[in-house]
PDB file of C-alpha atoms in Angstrom:
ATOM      1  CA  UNK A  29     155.140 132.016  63.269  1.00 38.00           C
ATOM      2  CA  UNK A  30     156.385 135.648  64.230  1.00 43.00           C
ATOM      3  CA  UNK A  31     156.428 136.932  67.809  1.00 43.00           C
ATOM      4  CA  UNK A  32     156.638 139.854  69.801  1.00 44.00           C
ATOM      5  CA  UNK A  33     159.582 139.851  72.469  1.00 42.00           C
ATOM      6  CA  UNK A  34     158.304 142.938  73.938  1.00 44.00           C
ATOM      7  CA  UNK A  35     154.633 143.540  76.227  1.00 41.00           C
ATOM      8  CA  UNK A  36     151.733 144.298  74.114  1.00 44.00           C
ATOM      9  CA  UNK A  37     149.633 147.185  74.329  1.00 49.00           C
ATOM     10  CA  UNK A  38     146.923 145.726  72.849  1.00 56.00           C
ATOM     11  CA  UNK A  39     145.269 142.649  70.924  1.00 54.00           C
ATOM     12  CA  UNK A  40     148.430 140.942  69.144  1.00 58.00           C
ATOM     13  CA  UNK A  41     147.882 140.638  65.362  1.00 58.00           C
ATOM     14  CA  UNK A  42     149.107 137.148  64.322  1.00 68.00           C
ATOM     15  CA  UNK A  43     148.519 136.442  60.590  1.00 87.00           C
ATOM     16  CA  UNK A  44     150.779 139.117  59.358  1.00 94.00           C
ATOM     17  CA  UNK A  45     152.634 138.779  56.360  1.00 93.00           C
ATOM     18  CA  UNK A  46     154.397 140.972  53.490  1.00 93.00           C
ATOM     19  CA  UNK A  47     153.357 141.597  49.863  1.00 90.00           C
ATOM     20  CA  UNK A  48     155.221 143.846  47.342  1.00 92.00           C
ATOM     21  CA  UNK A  49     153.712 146.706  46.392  1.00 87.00           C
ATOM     22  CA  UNK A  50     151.772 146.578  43.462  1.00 85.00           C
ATOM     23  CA  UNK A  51     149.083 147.369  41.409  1.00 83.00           C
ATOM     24  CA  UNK A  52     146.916 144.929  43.019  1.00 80.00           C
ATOM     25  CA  UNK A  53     147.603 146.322  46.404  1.00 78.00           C
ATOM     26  CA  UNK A  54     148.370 150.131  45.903  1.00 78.00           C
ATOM     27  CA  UNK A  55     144.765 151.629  46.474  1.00 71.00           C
ATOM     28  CA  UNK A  56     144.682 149.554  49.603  1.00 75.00           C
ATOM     29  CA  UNK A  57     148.097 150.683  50.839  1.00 74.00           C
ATOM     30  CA  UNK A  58     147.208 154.378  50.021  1.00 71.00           C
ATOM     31  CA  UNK A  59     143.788 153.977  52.147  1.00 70.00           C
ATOM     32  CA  UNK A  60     145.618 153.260  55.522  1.00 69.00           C
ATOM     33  CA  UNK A  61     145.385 156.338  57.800  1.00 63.00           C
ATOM     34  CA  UNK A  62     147.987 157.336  60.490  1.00 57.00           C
ATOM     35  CA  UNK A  63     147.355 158.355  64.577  1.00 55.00           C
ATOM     36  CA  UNK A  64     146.490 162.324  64.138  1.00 62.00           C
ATOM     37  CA  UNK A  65     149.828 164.595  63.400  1.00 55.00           C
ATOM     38  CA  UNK A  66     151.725 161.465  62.605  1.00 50.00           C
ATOM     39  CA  UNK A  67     151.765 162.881  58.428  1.00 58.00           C
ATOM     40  CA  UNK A  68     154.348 165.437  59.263  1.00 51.00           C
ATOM     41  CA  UNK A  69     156.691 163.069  59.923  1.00 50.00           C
ATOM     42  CA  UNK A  70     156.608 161.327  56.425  1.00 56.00           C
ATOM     43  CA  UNK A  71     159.764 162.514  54.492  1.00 54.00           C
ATOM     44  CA  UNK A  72     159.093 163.529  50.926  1.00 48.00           C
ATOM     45  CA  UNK A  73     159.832 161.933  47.847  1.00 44.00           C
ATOM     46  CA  UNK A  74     161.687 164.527  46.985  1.00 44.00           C
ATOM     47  CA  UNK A  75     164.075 164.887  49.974  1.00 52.00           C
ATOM     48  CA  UNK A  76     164.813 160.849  49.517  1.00 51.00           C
ATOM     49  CA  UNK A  77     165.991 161.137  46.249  1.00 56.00           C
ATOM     50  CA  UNK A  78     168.559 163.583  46.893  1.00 61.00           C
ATOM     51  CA  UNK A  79     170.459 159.991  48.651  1.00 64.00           C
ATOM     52  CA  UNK A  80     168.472 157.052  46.804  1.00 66.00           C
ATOM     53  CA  UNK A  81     166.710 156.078  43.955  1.00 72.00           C
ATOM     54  CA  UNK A  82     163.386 155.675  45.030  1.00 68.00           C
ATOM     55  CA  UNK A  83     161.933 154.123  42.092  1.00 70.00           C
ATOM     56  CA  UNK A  84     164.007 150.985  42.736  1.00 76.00           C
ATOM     57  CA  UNK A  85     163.482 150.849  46.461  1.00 89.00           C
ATOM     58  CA  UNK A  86     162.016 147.845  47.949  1.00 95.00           C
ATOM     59  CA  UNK A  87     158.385 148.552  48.799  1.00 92.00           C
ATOM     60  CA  UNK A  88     156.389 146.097  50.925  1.00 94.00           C
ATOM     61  CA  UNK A  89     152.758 146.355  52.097  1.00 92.00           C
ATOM     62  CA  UNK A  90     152.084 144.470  55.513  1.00 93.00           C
ATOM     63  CA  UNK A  91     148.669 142.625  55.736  1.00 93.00           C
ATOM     64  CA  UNK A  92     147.145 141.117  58.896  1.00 91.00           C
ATOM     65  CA  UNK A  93     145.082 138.300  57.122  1.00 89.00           C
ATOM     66  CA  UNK A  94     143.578 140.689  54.493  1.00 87.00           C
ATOM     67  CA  UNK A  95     143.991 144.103  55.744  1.00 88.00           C
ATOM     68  CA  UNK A  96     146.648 146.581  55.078  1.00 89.00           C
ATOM     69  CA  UNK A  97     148.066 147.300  58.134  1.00 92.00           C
ATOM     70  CA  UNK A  98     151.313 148.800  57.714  1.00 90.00           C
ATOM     71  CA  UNK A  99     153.375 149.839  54.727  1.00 90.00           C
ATOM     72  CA  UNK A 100     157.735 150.329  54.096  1.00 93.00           C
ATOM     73  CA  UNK A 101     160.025 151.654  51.159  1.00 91.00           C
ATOM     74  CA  UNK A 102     163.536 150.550  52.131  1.00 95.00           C
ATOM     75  CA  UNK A 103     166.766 150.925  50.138  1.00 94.00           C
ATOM     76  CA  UNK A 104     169.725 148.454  49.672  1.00 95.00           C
ATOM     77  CA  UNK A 105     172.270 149.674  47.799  1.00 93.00           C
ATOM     78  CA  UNK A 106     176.356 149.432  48.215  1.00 93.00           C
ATOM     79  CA  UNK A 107     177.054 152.266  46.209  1.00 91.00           C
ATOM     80  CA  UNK A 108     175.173 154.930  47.367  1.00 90.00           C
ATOM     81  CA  UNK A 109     177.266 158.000  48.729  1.00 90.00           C
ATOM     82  CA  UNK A 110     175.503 158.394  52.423  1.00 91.00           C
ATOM     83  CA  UNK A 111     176.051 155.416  54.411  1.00 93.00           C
ATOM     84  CA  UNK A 112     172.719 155.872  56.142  1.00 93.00           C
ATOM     85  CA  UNK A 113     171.340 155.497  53.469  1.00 92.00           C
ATOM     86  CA  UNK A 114     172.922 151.848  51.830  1.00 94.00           C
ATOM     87  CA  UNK A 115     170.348 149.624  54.025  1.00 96.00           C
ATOM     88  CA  UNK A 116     167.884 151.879  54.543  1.00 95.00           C
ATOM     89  CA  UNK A 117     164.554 152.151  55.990  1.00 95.00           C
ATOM     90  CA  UNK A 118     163.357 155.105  54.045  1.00 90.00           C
ATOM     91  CA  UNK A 119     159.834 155.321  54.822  1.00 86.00           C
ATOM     92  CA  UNK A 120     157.317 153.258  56.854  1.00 88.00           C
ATOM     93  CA  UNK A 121     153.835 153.638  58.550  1.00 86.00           C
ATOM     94  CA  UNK A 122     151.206 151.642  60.224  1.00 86.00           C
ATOM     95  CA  UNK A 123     148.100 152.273  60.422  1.00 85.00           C
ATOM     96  CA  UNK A 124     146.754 154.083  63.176  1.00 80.00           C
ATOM     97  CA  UNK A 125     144.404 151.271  64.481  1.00 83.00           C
ATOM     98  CA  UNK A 126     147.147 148.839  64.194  1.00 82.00           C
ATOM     99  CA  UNK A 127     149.681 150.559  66.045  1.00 82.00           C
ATOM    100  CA  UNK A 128     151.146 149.025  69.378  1.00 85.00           C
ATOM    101  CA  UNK A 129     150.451 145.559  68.489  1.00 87.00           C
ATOM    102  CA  UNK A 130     153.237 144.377  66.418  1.00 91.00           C
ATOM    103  CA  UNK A 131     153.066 145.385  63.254  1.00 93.00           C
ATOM    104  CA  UNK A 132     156.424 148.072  63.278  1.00 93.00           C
ATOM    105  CA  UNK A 133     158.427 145.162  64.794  1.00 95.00           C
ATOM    106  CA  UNK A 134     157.515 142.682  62.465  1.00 95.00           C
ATOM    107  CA  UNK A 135     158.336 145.009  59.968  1.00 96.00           C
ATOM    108  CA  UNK A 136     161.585 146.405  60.940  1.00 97.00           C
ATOM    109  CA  UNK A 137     162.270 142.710  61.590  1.00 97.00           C
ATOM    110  CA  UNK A 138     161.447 141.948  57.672  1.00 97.00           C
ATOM    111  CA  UNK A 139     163.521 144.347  57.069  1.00 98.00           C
ATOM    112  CA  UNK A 140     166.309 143.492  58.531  1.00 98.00           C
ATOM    113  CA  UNK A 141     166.068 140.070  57.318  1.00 98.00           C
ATOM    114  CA  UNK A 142     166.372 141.372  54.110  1.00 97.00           C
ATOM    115  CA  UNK A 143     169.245 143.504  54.316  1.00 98.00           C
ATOM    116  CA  UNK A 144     171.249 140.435  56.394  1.00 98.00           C
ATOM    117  CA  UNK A 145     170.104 138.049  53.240  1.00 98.00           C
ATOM    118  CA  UNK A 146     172.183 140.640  50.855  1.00 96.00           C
ATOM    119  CA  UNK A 147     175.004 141.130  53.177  1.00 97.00           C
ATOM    120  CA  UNK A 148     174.445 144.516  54.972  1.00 98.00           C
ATOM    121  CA  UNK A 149     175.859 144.363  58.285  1.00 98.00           C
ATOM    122  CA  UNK A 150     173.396 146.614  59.886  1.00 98.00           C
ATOM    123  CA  UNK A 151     169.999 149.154  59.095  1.00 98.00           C
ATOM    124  CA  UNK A 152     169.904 152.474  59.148  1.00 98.00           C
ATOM    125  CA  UNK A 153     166.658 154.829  59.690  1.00 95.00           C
ATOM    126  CA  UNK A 154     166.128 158.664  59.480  1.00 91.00           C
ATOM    127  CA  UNK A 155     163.932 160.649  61.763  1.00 88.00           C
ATOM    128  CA  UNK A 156     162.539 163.739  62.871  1.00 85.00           C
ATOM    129  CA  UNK A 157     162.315 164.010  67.245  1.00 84.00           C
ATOM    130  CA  UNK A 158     159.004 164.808  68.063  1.00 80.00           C
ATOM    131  CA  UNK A 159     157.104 163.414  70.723  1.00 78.00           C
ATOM    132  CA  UNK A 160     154.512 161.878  67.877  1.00 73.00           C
ATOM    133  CA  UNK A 161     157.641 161.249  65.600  1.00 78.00           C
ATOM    134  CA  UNK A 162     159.224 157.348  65.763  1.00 88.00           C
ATOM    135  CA  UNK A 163     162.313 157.978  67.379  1.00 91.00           C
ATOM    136  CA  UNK A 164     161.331 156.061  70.774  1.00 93.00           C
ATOM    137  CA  UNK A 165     159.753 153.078  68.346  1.00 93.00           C
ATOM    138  CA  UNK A 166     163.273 153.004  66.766  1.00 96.00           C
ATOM    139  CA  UNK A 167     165.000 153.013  69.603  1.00 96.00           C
ATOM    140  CA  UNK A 168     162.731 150.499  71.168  1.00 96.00           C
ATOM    141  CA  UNK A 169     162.994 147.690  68.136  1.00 97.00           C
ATOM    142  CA  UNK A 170     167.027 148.262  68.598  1.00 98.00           C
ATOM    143  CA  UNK A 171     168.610 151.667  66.617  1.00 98.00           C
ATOM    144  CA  UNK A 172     171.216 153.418  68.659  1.00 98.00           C
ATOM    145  CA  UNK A 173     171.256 157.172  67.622  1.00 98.00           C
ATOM    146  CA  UNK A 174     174.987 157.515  65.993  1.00 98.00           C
ATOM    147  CA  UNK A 175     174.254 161.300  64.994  1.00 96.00           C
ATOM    148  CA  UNK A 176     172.338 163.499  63.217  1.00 94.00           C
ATOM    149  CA  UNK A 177     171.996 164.681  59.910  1.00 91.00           C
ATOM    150  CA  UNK A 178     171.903 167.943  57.851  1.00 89.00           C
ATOM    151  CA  UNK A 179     168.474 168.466  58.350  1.00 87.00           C
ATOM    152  CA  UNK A 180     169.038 167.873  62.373  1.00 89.00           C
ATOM    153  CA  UNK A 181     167.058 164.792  62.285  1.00 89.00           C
ATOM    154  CA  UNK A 182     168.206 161.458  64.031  1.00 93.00           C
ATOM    155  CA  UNK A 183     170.612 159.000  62.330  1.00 95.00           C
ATOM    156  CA  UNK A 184     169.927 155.334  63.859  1.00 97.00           C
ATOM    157  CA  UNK A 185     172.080 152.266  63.034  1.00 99.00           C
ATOM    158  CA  UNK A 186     170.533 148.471  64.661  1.00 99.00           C
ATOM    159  CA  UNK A 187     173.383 146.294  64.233  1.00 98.00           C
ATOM    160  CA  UNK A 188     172.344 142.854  62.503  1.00 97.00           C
TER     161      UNK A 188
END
């Protein structure tokens, strides 16, 4: 069973587990709503597929027993150009009532699982610095800000 290595800020949930994304689980997925001004910090489609091909990104809904709590679009992919973008996490929420109590580190952690299975050596995420933004939540599950991109937002690496 998955645990937390950090203090909680509130009731640990303990029967989380991944699905793909799919028809099945879409609607629910689309439903979740964020923590108030956390929506600007969602990149757009569009901006991700200057770097990746979204449409083959991996895309997992997180569930606490039956409830969507969380949702991620990551990228693994050797050959793209941008390094930061090879083992990527390209987008990922949770849920506003679900924040703070393990569900973005059991993710991340997922996700890094997955990228060590096909031989990435370490995961990269992309963010905007805000004081709503993720940047401390990255920082906190392990990225290191290596630089910054283009756009001026954060470049974090978490070795594997």
């Amino acid at each position: 069973m998955w645990q937390r290595r950090e203090r909680w800020y509130g009731v640990p949930m303990t029967n989380l587990r991944l699905e793909e994304l799919s028809a099945a689980n879409v609607v629910a997925a689309n439903g979740m709503t964020l923590k108030r001004g956390q929506e600007a910090f969602l990149a757009a489609n569009a901006k991700l597929e200057e770097f990746v091909n979204t449409q083959s990104a991996w895309q997992r809904v997180i569930f606490d027993g039956d409830e969507p709590v969380a949702y991620v679009m990551a990228n693994f992919d050797p050959e793209v150009d941008r390094e930061e973008y090879r083992s990527s996490i390209l987008r990922m929420y949770v849920a506003g009532e679900a924040q703070r109590r393990g569900v973005g580190t059991f993710t991340v952690d997922k996700v890094a699982e997955e990228a060590k299975r096909l031989g990435f050596d370490s995961v990269y995420a992309v963010w905007e610095e805000d004081d709503l933004g993720p940047g401390n939540f990255f920082q906190a599950v392990g990225f290191e800000v290596i630089g910054e991109n283009e756009y001026g937002e954060s470049i974090g690496r978490k070795s594997l």
